[in-house]
Coordinates of N, CA and C in Angstrom, one line a residue:
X1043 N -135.2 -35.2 -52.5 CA -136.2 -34.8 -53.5 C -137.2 -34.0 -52.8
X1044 N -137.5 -32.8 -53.6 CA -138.3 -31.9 -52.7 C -140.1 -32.2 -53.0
X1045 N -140.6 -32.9 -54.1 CA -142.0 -32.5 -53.8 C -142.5 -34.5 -54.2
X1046 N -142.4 -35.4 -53.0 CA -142.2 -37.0 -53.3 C -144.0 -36.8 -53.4
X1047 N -144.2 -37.6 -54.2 CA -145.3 -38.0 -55.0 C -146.5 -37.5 -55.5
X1048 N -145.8 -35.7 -55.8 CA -146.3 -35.1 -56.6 C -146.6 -35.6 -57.8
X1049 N -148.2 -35.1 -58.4 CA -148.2 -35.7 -59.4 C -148.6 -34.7 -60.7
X1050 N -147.6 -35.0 -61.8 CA -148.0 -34.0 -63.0 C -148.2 -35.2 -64.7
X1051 N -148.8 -33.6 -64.8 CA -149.4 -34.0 -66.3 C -148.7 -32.9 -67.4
X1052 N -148.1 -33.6 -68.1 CA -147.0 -32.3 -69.2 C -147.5 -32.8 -70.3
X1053 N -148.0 -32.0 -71.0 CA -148.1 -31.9 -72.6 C -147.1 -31.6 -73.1
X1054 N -146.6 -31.9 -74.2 CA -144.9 -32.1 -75.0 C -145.6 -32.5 -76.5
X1055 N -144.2 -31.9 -77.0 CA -144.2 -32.1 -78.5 C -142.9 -32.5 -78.9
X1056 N -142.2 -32.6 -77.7 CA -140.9 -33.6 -78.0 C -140.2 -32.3 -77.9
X1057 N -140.1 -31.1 -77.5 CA -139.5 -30.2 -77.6 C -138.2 -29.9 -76.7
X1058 N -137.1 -29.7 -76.7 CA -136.1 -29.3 -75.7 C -136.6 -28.8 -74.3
X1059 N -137.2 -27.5 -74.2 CA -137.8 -26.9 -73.3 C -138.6 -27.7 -72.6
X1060 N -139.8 -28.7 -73.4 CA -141.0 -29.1 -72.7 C -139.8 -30.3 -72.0
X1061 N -138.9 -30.8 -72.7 CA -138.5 -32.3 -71.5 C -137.4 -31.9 -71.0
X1062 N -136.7 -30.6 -71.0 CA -135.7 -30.3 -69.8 C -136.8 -30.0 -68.9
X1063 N -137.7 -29.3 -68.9 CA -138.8 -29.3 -67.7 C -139.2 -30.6 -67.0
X1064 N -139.8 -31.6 -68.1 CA -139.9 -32.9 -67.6 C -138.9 -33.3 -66.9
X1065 N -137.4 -33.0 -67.1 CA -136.2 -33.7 -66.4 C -136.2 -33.0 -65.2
X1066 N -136.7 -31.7 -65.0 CA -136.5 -31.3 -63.9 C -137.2 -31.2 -62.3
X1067 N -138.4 -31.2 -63.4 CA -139.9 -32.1 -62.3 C -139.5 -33.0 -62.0
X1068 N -138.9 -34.5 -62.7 CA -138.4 -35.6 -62.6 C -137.3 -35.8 -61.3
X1069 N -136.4 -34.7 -61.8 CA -135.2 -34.7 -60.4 C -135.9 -34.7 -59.0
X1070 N -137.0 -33.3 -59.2 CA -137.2 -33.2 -58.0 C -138.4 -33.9 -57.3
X1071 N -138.3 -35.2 -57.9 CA -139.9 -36.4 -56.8 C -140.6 -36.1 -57.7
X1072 N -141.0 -35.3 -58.8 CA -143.0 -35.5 -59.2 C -142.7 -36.8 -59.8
X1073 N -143.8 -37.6 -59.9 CA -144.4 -38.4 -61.0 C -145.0 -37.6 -62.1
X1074 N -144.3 -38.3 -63.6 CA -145.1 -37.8 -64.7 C -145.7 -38.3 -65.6
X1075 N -146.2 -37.9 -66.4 CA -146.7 -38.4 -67.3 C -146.7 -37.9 -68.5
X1076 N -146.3 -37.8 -69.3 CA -146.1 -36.5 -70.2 C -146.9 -37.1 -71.7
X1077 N -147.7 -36.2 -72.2 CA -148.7 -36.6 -72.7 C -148.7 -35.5 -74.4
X1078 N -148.4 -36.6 -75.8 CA -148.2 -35.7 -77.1 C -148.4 -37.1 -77.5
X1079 N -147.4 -37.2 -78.7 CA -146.8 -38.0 -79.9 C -146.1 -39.1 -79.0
X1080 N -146.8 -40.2 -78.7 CA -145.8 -41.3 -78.3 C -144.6 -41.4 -78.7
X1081 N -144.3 -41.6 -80.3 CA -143.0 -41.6 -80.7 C -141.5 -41.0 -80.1
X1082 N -142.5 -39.3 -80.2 CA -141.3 -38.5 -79.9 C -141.2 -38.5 -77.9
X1083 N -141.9 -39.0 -77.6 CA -142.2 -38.9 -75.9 C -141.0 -40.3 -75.0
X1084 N -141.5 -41.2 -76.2 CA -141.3 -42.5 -75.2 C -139.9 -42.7 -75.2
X1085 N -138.2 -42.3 -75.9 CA -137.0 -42.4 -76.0 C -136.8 -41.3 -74.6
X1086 N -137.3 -40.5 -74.5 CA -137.5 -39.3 -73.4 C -138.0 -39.7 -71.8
X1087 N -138.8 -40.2 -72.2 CA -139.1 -40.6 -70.9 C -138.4 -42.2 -70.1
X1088 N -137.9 -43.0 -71.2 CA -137.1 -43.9 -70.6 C -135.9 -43.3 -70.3
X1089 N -135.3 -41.7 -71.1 CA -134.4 -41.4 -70.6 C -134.0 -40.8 -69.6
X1090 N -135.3 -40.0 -69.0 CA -135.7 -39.7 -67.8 C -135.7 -40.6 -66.6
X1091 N -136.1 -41.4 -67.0 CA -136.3 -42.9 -65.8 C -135.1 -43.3 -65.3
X1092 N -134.2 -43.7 -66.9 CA -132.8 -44.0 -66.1 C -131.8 -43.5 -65.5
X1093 N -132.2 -42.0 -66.4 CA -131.0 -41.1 -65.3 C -131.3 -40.7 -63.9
X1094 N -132.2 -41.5 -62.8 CA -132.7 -41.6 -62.1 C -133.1 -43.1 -61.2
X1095 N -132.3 -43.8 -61.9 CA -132.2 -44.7 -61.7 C -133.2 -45.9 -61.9
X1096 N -134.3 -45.1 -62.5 CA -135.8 -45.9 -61.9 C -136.6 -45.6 -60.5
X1097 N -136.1 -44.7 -59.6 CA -137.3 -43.9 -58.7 C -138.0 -43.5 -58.8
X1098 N -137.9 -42.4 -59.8 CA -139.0 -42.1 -61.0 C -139.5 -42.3 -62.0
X1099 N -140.7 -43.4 -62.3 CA -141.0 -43.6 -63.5 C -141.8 -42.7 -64.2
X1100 N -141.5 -42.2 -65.7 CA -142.3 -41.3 -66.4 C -142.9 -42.3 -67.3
X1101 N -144.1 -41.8 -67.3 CA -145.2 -42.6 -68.5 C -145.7 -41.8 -69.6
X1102 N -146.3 -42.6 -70.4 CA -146.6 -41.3 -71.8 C -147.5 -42.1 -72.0
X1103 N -148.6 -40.9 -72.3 CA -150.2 -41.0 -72.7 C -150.0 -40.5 -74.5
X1104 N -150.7 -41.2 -75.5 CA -150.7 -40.5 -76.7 C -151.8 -39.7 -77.0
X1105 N -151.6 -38.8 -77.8 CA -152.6 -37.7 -77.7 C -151.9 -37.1 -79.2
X1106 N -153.2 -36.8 -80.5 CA -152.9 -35.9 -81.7 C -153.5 -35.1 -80.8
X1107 N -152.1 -33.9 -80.6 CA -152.9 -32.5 -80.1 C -153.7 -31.8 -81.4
X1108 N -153.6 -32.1 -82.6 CA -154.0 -31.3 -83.3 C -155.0 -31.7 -83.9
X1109 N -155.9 -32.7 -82.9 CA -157.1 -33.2 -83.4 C -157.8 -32.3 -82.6
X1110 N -159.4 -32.4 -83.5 CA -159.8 -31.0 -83.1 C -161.3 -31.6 -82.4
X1111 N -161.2 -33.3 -81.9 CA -162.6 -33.7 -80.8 C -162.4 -33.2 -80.1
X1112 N -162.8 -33.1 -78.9 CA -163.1 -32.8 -77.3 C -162.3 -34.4 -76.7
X1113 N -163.3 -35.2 -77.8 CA -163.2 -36.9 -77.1 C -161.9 -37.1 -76.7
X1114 N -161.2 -36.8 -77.8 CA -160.1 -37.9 -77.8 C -159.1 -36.8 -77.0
X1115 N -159.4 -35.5 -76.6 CA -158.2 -34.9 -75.3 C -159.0 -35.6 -73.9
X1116 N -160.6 -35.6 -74.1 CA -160.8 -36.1 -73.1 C -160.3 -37.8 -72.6
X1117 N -160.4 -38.7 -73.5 CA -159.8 -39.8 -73.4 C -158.6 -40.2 -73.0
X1118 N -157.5 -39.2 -73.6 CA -156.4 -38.8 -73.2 C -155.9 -38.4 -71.8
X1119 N -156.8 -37.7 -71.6 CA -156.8 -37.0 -70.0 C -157.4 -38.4 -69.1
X1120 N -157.9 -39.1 -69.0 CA -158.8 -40.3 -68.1 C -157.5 -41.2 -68.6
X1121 N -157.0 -41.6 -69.8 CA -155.5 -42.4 -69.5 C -154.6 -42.2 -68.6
X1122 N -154.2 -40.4 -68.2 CA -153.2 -40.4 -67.6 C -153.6 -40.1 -66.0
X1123 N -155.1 -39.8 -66.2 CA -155.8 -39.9 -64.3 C -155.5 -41.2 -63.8
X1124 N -155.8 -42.2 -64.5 CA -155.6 -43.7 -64.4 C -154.3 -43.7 -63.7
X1125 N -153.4 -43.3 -64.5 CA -152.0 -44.2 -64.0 C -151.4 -42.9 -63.0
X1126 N -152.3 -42.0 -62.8 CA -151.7 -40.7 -62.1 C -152.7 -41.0 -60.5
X1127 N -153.5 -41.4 -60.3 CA -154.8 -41.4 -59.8 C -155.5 -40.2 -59.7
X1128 N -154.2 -38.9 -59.5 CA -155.2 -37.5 -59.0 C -154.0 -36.8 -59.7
X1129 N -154.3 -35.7 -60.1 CA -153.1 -34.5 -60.6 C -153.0 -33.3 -59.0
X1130 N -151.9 -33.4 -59.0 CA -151.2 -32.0 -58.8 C -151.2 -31.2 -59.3
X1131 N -150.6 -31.0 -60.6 CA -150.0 -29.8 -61.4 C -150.4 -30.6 -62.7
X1132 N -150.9 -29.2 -63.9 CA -150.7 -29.7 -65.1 C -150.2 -28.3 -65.7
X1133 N -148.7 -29.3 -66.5 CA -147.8 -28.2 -67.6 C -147.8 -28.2 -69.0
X1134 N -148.4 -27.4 -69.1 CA -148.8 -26.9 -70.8 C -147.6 -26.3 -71.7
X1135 N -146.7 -27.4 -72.6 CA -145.9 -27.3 -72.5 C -146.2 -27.1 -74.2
X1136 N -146.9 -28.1 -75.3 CA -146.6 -28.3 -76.6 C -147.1 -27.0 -77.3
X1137 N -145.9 -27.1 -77.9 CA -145.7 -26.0 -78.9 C -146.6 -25.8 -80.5
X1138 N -147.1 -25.2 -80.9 CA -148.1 -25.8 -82.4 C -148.2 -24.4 -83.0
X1139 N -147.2 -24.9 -84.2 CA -146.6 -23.8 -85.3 C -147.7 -23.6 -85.9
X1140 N -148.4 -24.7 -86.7 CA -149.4 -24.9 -87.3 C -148.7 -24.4 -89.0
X1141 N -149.7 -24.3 -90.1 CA -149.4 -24.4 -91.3 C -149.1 -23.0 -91.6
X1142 N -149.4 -21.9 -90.8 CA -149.6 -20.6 -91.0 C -150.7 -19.7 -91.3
X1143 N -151.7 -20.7 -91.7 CA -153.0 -19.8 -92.4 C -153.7 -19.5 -91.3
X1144 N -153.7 -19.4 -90.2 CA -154.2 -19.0 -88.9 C -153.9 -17.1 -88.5
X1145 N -152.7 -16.9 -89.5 CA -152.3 -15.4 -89.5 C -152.8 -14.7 -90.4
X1146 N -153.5 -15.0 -91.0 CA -154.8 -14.6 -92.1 C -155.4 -14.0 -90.8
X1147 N -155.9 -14.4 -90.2 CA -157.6 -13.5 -88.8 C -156.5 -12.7 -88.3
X1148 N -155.2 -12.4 -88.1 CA -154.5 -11.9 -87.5 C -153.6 -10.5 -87.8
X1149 N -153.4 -10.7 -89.4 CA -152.8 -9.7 -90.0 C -153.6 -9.8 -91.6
X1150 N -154.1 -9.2 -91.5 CA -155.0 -9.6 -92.9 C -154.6 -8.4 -93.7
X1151 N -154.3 -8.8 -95.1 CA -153.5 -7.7 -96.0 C -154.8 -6.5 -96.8
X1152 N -154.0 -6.2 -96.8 CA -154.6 -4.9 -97.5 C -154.4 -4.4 -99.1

């Protein structure tokens, strides 16, 4: 394992991309924590753990990314300092389609 007790913080949306990345950090020594939707995180990260036997344990912080406090990313972030003690790397991974009305300020019709 090339980088042993690196430590990262991945935001995910449960996406292909965001946990083949997690699996790959994973292979190589980081500790993670990968931080969205518990639901869609936590079948992922035990899947992570075991195809590794358990060397690497991945944890999952819950976080609505699409809440719009400060608090509650901030709270989010001090859960996964806790069980991380210090970050390494943080990967910005979750994807957010949103409803679309966001392309209104962007392409506004005429």
């Amino acid at each position: 394992m090339e980088n042993p007790g690196k430590k990262v913080l991945l935001t995910s949306n449960g996406d292909e991309i965001s946990l083949n990345i997690a699996q790959h950090l994973a292979n190589r020594g980081c500790r993670l924590v990968l931080m969205g939707n518990e639901r869609s995180l936590k079948g992922a990260a035990e899947k992570i753990t075991e195809s590794l036997n358990g060397v690497v344990v991945v944890e999952v912080v819950e976080l609505d990314m699409e809440e719009e406090k400060e608090a509650v990313f901030d709270e989010a972030v001090d859960r996964a300092w806790k069980i991380l003690g210090n970050l390494d790397a943080f990967v910005h991974c979750y994807a957010y389609e949103g409803n679309g009305s966001f392309q209104v300020c962007f392409f506004p019709s005429h």
